[in-house]
C-alpha cells in the first residue's frame, strides 16, 4: 500500500509508477501495518553517490613532462632523427590518460552493484516475509512468479555486469597509471642524457654518442606505442563481451530488446488497483486455512 492505513489505499501498477520518492506501508492479511519502506527512484539513488575529487595527478604529470619533451625534441633534431622522434613523441604522449577517470568509473560501478544487491534483497525479503505468508490469489501468485523467475534473475544479471565493469575499470586504471609512469620515467631518464650529449655534439665522438642515445630513446618510444596498442585491443575485446551481456539484459527488460517498444511489465490488469475488485485478485491467506 502507498498510503497510511487511515487513508484510502492506492496500489501501484508495475510499469507506471508516479514520479518522486514513495513511502510504502506493508500490511498483514488483517490490514495491520507491519512496517514502512521508503523507495527512492533510480535517478535519486544514482545522485546520492559520493562525489570524488580528482587529485590532479595527471595535470601535474603533464606539467612536469612538457619541459622534458622539449629537451628530447631538441636533442633528437640535432641527432638527425627529428622527424621519426617527433612522430613517436606525439604518438606516445597522445596516449597518456587520466587514471582518475577510470578510478571514478570503478567506484561508480561498485556503488551501482551495491545498490542493485540491496534492491534485490529488499524485494526478495519483502515478498517472502510480508506478501507470501499473508496473501493469496491471482495477483499474489503472479507477483510471486515475477519475483522468483524474473525480477531476481534480472537483478543478478545486472549485478554481475556491474562487477565485471568495475573490474575492467580497475584494470584500465592500473594500465593507464603504469603507462603514464612509464612514459614519464623514459623522458625523465633520457632528457638529461640527451641534453648533455647535444651540448657535446660539436665533437665527432659526442655526435656519435648523441645519435646512438637518440636511437635508443626512439626505440623505447616505439615499444611504448606498441604496448599501448596491445592494451587497447585487449580491453576493447573485454568491453565488447560486456556489451553483449548488456544486450542480453536489455532483451529481458524491453519488448524484443528494443527500448522504443517499451518495457516489459507484469501484464497485470489495472483492475488490481480498483478497490471494488481488490478481493477478486487478493485474498488473505487466512481464508485458505478455513
PDB file of N, CA and C in Angstrom, residues 101-171:
ATOM      1  N   UNK A 101      39.914   9.067 -14.082  1.00  0.00           N
ATOM      2  CA  UNK A 101      38.649   8.827 -14.770  1.00  0.00           C
ATOM      3  C   UNK A 101      38.234   7.364 -14.657  1.00  0.00           C
ATOM      4  N   UNK A 102      39.197   6.467 -14.756  1.00  0.00           N
ATOM      5  CA  UNK A 102      38.891   5.040 -14.640  1.00  0.00           C
ATOM      6  C   UNK A 102      38.667   4.647 -13.182  1.00  0.00           C
ATOM      7  N   UNK A 103      39.407   5.276 -12.284  1.00  0.00           N
ATOM      8  CA  UNK A 103      39.169   5.047 -10.851  1.00  0.00           C
ATOM      9  C   UNK A 103      37.751   5.461 -10.480  1.00  0.00           C
ATOM     10  N   UNK A 104      37.329   6.637 -10.980  1.00  0.00           N
ATOM     11  CA  UNK A 104      35.989   7.136 -10.685  1.00  0.00           C
ATOM     12  C   UNK A 104      34.920   6.181 -11.213  1.00  0.00           C
ATOM     13  N   UNK A 105      35.116   5.674 -12.429  1.00  0.00           N
ATOM     14  CA  UNK A 105      34.150   4.732 -13.001  1.00  0.00           C
ATOM     15  C   UNK A 105      34.163   3.398 -12.257  1.00  0.00           C
ATOM     16  N   UNK A 106      35.327   2.987 -11.797  1.00  0.00           N
ATOM     17  CA  UNK A 106      35.397   1.763 -10.990  1.00  0.00           C
ATOM     18  C   UNK A 106      34.540   1.896  -9.736  1.00  0.00           C
ATOM     19  N   UNK A 107      34.680   3.014  -9.031  1.00  0.00           N
ATOM     20  CA  UNK A 107      33.900   3.237  -7.816  1.00  0.00           C
ATOM     21  C   UNK A 107      32.415   3.378  -8.121  1.00  0.00           C
ATOM     22  N   UNK A 108      32.095   4.028  -9.249  1.00  0.00           N
ATOM     23  CA  UNK A 108      30.691   4.201  -9.624  1.00  0.00           C
ATOM     24  C   UNK A 108      30.023   2.862  -9.883  1.00  0.00           C
ATOM     25  N   UNK A 109      30.704   1.972 -10.620  1.00  0.00           N
ATOM     26  CA  UNK A 109      30.134   0.648 -10.886  1.00  0.00           C
ATOM     27  C   UNK A 109      30.013  -0.158  -9.605  1.00  0.00           C
ATOM     28  N   UNK A 110      30.952  -0.011  -8.675  1.00  0.00           N
ATOM     29  CA  UNK A 110      30.843  -0.704  -7.388  1.00  0.00           C
ATOM     30  C   UNK A 110      29.622  -0.217  -6.618  1.00  0.00           C
ATOM     31  N   UNK A 111      29.407   1.098  -6.621  1.00  0.00           N
ATOM     32  CA  UNK A 111      28.251   1.649  -5.917  1.00  0.00           C
ATOM     33  C   UNK A 111      26.950   1.168  -6.549  1.00  0.00           C
ATOM     34  N   UNK A 112      26.926   1.120  -7.880  1.00  0.00           N
ATOM     35  CA  UNK A 112      25.737   0.617  -8.571  1.00  0.00           C
ATOM     36  C   UNK A 112      25.478  -0.839  -8.202  1.00  0.00           C
ATOM     37  N   UNK A 113      26.548  -1.642  -8.133  1.00  0.00           N
ATOM     38  CA  UNK A 113      26.395  -3.045  -7.749  1.00  0.00           C
ATOM     39  C   UNK A 113      25.845  -3.181  -6.347  1.00  0.00           C
ATOM     40  N   UNK A 114      26.318  -2.341  -5.427  1.00  0.00           N
ATOM     41  CA  UNK A 114      25.805  -2.389  -4.065  1.00  0.00           C
ATOM     42  C   UNK A 114      24.331  -2.021  -3.987  1.00  0.00           C
ATOM     43  N   UNK A 115      23.914  -0.993  -4.753  1.00  0.00           N
ATOM     44  CA  UNK A 115      22.502  -0.601  -4.746  1.00  0.00           C
ATOM     45  C   UNK A 115      21.632  -1.681  -5.364  1.00  0.00           C
ATOM     46  N   UNK A 116      22.133  -2.325  -6.419  1.00  0.00           N
ATOM     47  CA  UNK A 116      21.368  -3.394  -7.046  1.00  0.00           C
ATOM     48  C   UNK A 116      21.163  -4.563  -6.094  1.00  0.00           C
ATOM     49  N   UNK A 117      22.232  -4.962  -5.413  1.00  0.00           N
ATOM     50  CA  UNK A 117      22.110  -6.081  -4.486  1.00  0.00           C
ATOM     51  C   UNK A 117      21.196  -5.725  -3.327  1.00  0.00           C
ATOM     52  N   UNK A 118      21.283  -4.478  -2.854  1.00  0.00           N
ATOM     53  CA  UNK A 118      20.394  -4.037  -1.777  1.00  0.00           C
ATOM     54  C   UNK A 118      18.938  -4.061  -2.239  1.00  0.00           C
ATOM     55  N   UNK A 119      18.693  -3.577  -3.470  1.00  0.00           N
ATOM     56  CA  UNK A 119      17.328  -3.596  -4.001  1.00  0.00           C
ATOM     57  C   UNK A 119      16.807  -5.000  -4.185  1.00  0.00           C
ATOM     58  N   UNK A 120      17.649  -5.900  -4.682  1.00  0.00           N
ATOM     59  CA  UNK A 120      17.224  -7.290  -4.871  1.00  0.00           C
ATOM     60  C   UNK A 120      16.850  -7.924  -3.532  1.00  0.00           C
ATOM     61  N   UNK A 121      17.683  -7.676  -2.521  1.00  0.00           N
ATOM     62  CA  UNK A 121      17.409  -8.241  -1.202  1.00  0.00           C
ATOM     63  C   UNK A 121      16.124  -7.663  -0.615  1.00  0.00           C
ATOM     64  N   UNK A 122      15.909  -6.360  -0.798  1.00  0.00           N
ATOM     65  CA  UNK A 122      14.687  -5.737  -0.289  1.00  0.00           C
ATOM     66  C   UNK A 122      13.450  -6.369  -0.918  1.00  0.00           C
ATOM     67  N   UNK A 123      13.471  -6.559  -2.244  1.00  0.00           N
ATOM     68  CA  UNK A 123      12.324  -7.163  -2.934  1.00  0.00           C
ATOM     69  C   UNK A 123      12.114  -8.594  -2.463  1.00  0.00           C
ATOM     70  N   UNK A 124      13.200  -9.355  -2.382  1.00  0.00           N
ATOM     71  CA  UNK A 124      13.106 -10.768  -2.015  1.00  0.00           C
ATOM     72  C   UNK A 124      12.518 -10.937  -0.613  1.00  0.00           C
ATOM     73  N   UNK A 125      13.098 -10.229   0.349  1.00  0.00           N
ATOM     74  CA  UNK A 125      12.646 -10.399   1.726  1.00  0.00           C
ATOM     75  C   UNK A 125      11.266  -9.779   1.948  1.00  0.00           C
ATOM     76  N   UNK A 126      10.972  -8.675   1.256  1.00  0.00           N
ATOM     77  CA  UNK A 126       9.653  -8.073   1.416  1.00  0.00           C
ATOM     78  C   UNK A 126       8.568  -9.026   0.929  1.00  0.00           C
ATOM     79  N   UNK A 127       8.815  -9.683  -0.207  1.00  0.00           N
ATOM     80  CA  UNK A 127       7.795 -10.601  -0.725  1.00  0.00           C
ATOM     81  C   UNK A 127       7.627 -11.810   0.186  1.00  0.00           C
ATOM     82  N   UNK A 128       8.726 -12.452   0.552  1.00  0.00           N
ATOM     83  CA  UNK A 128       8.610 -13.701   1.305  1.00  0.00           C
ATOM     84  C   UNK A 128       8.356 -13.491   2.796  1.00  0.00           C
ATOM     85  N   UNK A 129       8.557 -12.284   3.302  1.00  0.00           N
ATOM     86  CA  UNK A 129       8.224 -12.008   4.695  1.00  0.00           C
ATOM     87  C   UNK A 129       6.838 -11.393   4.852  1.00  0.00           C
ATOM     88  N   UNK A 130       6.429 -10.578   3.864  1.00  0.00           N
ATOM     89  CA  UNK A 130       5.208  -9.797   4.042  1.00  0.00           C
ATOM     90  C   UNK A 130       4.069 -10.199   3.110  1.00  0.00           C
ATOM     91  N   UNK A 131       4.378 -10.572   1.881  1.00  0.00           N
ATOM     92  CA  UNK A 131       3.313 -10.881   0.934  1.00  0.00           C
ATOM     93  C   UNK A 131       2.954 -12.358   0.946  1.00  0.00           C
ATOM     94  N   UNK A 132       3.940 -13.204   0.733  1.00  0.00           N
ATOM     95  CA  UNK A 132       3.669 -14.637   0.616  1.00  0.00           C
ATOM     96  C   UNK A 132       2.951 -15.245   1.825  1.00  0.00           C
ATOM     97  N   UNK A 133       3.331 -14.913   3.078  1.00  0.00           N
ATOM     98  CA  UNK A 133       2.644 -15.536   4.216  1.00  0.00           C
ATOM     99  C   UNK A 133       1.229 -15.009   4.438  1.00  0.00           C
ATOM    100  N   UNK A 134       0.895 -13.846   3.856  1.00  0.00           N
ATOM    101  CA  UNK A 134      -0.369 -13.191   4.194  1.00  0.00           C
ATOM    102  C   UNK A 134      -1.376 -13.111   3.063  1.00  0.00           C
ATOM    103  N   UNK A 135      -0.915 -13.232   1.821  1.00  0.00           N
ATOM    104  CA  UNK A 135      -1.820 -13.009   0.706  1.00  0.00           C
ATOM    105  C   UNK A 135      -1.757 -14.134  -0.318  1.00  0.00           C
ATOM    106  N   UNK A 136      -2.931 -14.479  -0.851  1.00  0.00           N
ATOM    107  CA  UNK A 136      -3.057 -15.465  -1.917  1.00  0.00           C
ATOM    108  C   UNK A 136      -3.848 -14.826  -3.056  1.00  0.00           C
ATOM    109  N   UNK A 137      -4.117 -15.598  -4.078  1.00  0.00           N
ATOM    110  CA  UNK A 137      -4.915 -15.075  -5.179  1.00  0.00           C
ATOM    111  C   UNK A 137      -4.100 -14.868  -6.442  1.00  0.00           C
ATOM    112  N   UNK A 138      -4.804 -14.485  -7.517  1.00  0.00           N
ATOM    113  CA  UNK A 138      -4.180 -14.354  -8.828  1.00  0.00           C
ATOM    114  C   UNK A 138      -3.030 -13.359  -8.825  1.00  0.00           C
ATOM    115  N   UNK A 139      -3.243 -12.183  -8.231  1.00  0.00           N
ATOM    116  CA  UNK A 139      -2.210 -11.148  -8.239  1.00  0.00           C
ATOM    117  C   UNK A 139      -1.005 -11.579  -7.408  1.00  0.00           C
ATOM    118  N   UNK A 140      -1.250 -12.193  -6.246  1.00  0.00           N
ATOM    119  CA  UNK A 140      -0.157 -12.627  -5.398  1.00  0.00           C
ATOM    120  C   UNK A 140       0.661 -13.722  -6.071  1.00  0.00           C
ATOM    121  N   UNK A 141      -0.030 -14.663  -6.761  1.00  0.00           N
ATOM    122  CA  UNK A 141       0.687 -15.733  -7.460  1.00  0.00           C
ATOM    123  C   UNK A 141       1.533 -15.169  -8.601  1.00  0.00           C
ATOM    124  N   UNK A 142       0.961 -14.234  -9.359  1.00  0.00           N
ATOM    125  CA  UNK A 142       1.697 -13.634 -10.462  1.00  0.00           C
ATOM    126  C   UNK A 142       2.902 -12.846  -9.949  1.00  0.00           C
ATOM    127  N   UNK A 143       2.703 -12.129  -8.857  1.00  0.00           N
ATOM    128  CA  UNK A 143       3.797 -11.374  -8.265  1.00  0.00           C
ATOM    129  C   UNK A 143       4.904 -12.303  -7.792  1.00  0.00           C
ATOM    130  N   UNK A 144       4.510 -13.437  -7.201  1.00  0.00           N
ATOM    131  CA  UNK A 144       5.486 -14.408  -6.731  1.00  0.00           C
ATOM    132  C   UNK A 144       6.323 -14.969  -7.863  1.00  0.00           C
ATOM    133  N   UNK A 145       5.658 -15.321  -8.976  1.00  0.00           N
ATOM    134  CA  UNK A 145       6.411 -15.841 -10.123  1.00  0.00           C
ATOM    135  C   UNK A 145       7.360 -14.779 -10.669  1.00  0.00           C
ATOM    136  N   UNK A 146       6.887 -13.546 -10.678  1.00  0.00           N
ATOM    137  CA  UNK A 146       7.716 -12.450 -11.187  1.00  0.00           C
ATOM    138  C   UNK A 146       8.965 -12.266 -10.327  1.00  0.00           C
ATOM    139  N   UNK A 147       8.775 -12.298  -9.001  1.00  0.00           N
ATOM    140  CA  UNK A 147       9.895 -12.116  -8.092  1.00  0.00           C
ATOM    141  C   UNK A 147      10.889 -13.269  -8.207  1.00  0.00           C
ATOM    142  N   UNK A 148      10.378 -14.493  -8.273  1.00  0.00           N
ATOM    143  CA  UNK A 148      11.241 -15.674  -8.297  1.00  0.00           C
ATOM    144  C   UNK A 148      12.015 -15.804  -9.602  1.00  0.00           C
ATOM    145  N   UNK A 149      11.298 -15.701 -10.727  1.00  0.00           N
ATOM    146  CA  UNK A 149      11.873 -16.114 -12.007  1.00  0.00           C
ATOM    147  C   UNK A 149      12.251 -14.957 -12.940  1.00  0.00           C
ATOM    148  N   UNK A 150      11.873 -13.727 -12.584  1.00  0.00           N
ATOM    149  CA  UNK A 150      12.192 -12.626 -13.476  1.00  0.00           C
ATOM    150  C   UNK A 150      12.980 -11.540 -12.767  1.00  0.00           C
ATOM    151  N   UNK A 151      12.360 -10.906 -11.787  1.00  0.00           N
ATOM    152  CA  UNK A 151      12.996  -9.772 -11.128  1.00  0.00           C
ATOM    153  C   UNK A 151      14.336 -10.151 -10.500  1.00  0.00           C
ATOM    154  N   UNK A 152      14.343 -11.245  -9.734  1.00  0.00           N
ATOM    155  CA  UNK A 152      15.580 -11.660  -9.072  1.00  0.00           C
ATOM    156  C   UNK A 152      16.659 -12.005 -10.089  1.00  0.00           C
ATOM    157  N   UNK A 153      16.260 -12.692 -11.172  1.00  0.00           N
ATOM    158  CA  UNK A 153      17.226 -13.070 -12.202  1.00  0.00           C
ATOM    159  C   UNK A 153      17.815 -11.824 -12.865  1.00  0.00           C
ATOM    160  N   UNK A 154      16.952 -10.838 -13.170  1.00  0.00           N
ATOM    161  CA  UNK A 154      17.441  -9.609 -13.792  1.00  0.00           C
ATOM    162  C   UNK A 154      18.401  -8.859 -12.880  1.00  0.00           C
ATOM    163  N   UNK A 155      18.061  -8.796 -11.606  1.00  0.00           N
ATOM    164  CA  UNK A 155      18.944  -8.128 -10.659  1.00  0.00           C
ATOM    165  C   UNK A 155      20.294  -8.835 -10.609  1.00  0.00           C
ATOM    166  N   UNK A 156      20.280 -10.163 -10.612  1.00  0.00           N
ATOM    167  CA  UNK A 156      21.530 -10.916 -10.556  1.00  0.00           C
ATOM    168  C   UNK A 156      22.369 -10.674 -11.812  1.00  0.00           C
ATOM    169  N   UNK A 157      21.713 -10.610 -12.982  1.00  0.00           N
ATOM    170  CA  UNK A 157      22.452 -10.338 -14.221  1.00  0.00           C
ATOM    171  C   UNK A 157      23.076  -8.946 -14.185  1.00  0.00           C
ATOM    172  N   UNK A 158      22.289  -7.974 -13.749  1.00  0.00           N
ATOM    173  CA  UNK A 158      22.814  -6.612 -13.681  1.00  0.00           C
ATOM    174  C   UNK A 158      23.943  -6.508 -12.662  1.00  0.00           C
ATOM    175  N   UNK A 159      23.787  -7.199 -11.548  1.00  0.00           N
ATOM    176  CA  UNK A 159      24.840  -7.173 -10.525  1.00  0.00           C
ATOM    177  C   UNK A 159      26.116  -7.799 -11.073  1.00  0.00           C
ATOM    178  N   UNK A 160      25.983  -8.868 -11.862  1.00  0.00           N
ATOM    179  CA  UNK A 160      27.153  -9.479 -12.470  1.00  0.00           C
ATOM    180  C   UNK A 160      27.846  -8.532 -13.433  1.00  0.00           C
ATOM    181  N   UNK A 161      27.058  -7.781 -14.206  1.00  0.00           N
ATOM    182  CA  UNK A 161      27.638  -6.819 -15.150  1.00  0.00           C
ATOM    183  C   UNK A 161      28.375  -5.721 -14.398  1.00  0.00           C
ATOM    184  N   UNK A 162      27.784  -5.221 -13.313  1.00  0.00           N
ATOM    185  CA  UNK A 162      28.451  -4.156 -12.554  1.00  0.00           C
ATOM    186  C   UNK A 162      29.776  -4.648 -11.979  1.00  0.00           C
ATOM    187  N   UNK A 163      29.804  -5.915 -11.534  1.00  0.00           N
ATOM    188  CA  UNK A 163      31.051  -6.458 -11.005  1.00  0.00           C
ATOM    189  C   UNK A 163      32.129  -6.549 -12.077  1.00  0.00           C
ATOM    190  N   UNK A 164      31.740  -7.022 -13.261  1.00  0.00           N
ATOM    191  CA  UNK A 164      32.718  -7.136 -14.347  1.00  0.00           C
ATOM    192  C   UNK A 164      33.173  -5.765 -14.827  1.00  0.00           C
ATOM    193  N   UNK A 165      32.253  -4.815 -14.893  1.00  0.00           N
ATOM    194  CA  UNK A 165      32.632  -3.477 -15.333  1.00  0.00           C
ATOM    195  C   UNK A 165      33.548  -2.812 -14.320  1.00  0.00           C
ATOM    196  N   UNK A 166      33.267  -2.995 -13.038  1.00  0.00           N
ATOM    197  CA  UNK A 166      34.132  -2.423 -12.012  1.00  0.00           C
ATOM    198  C   UNK A 166      35.526  -3.029 -12.117  1.00  0.00           C
ATOM    199  N   UNK A 167      35.587  -4.349 -12.354  1.00  0.00           N
ATOM    200  CA  UNK A 167      36.878  -4.999 -12.513  1.00  0.00           C
ATOM    201  C   UNK A 167      37.622  -4.492 -13.745  1.00  0.00           C
ATOM    202  N   UNK A 168      36.882  -4.301 -14.849  1.00  0.00           N
ATOM    203  CA  UNK A 168      37.506  -3.789 -16.077  1.00  0.00           C
ATOM    204  C   UNK A 168      38.024  -2.374 -15.870  1.00  0.00           C
ATOM    205  N   UNK A 169      37.236  -1.532 -15.182  1.00  0.00           N
ATOM    206  CA  UNK A 169      37.692  -0.167 -14.935  1.00  0.00           C
ATOM    207  C   UNK A 169      38.920  -0.143 -14.019  1.00  0.00           C
ATOM    208  N   UNK A 170      38.964  -1.080 -13.066  1.00  0.00           N
ATOM    209  CA  UNK A 170      40.147  -1.141 -12.194  1.00  0.00           C
ATOM    210  C   UNK A 170      41.380  -1.545 -12.997  1.00  0.00           C
ATOM    211  N   UNK A 171      41.223  -2.521 -13.897  1.00  0.00           N
ATOM    212  CA  UNK A 171      42.353  -2.955 -14.715  1.00  0.00           C
ATOM    213  C   UNK A 171      42.831  -1.823 -15.623  1.00  0.00           C
TER     214      UNK A 171
END
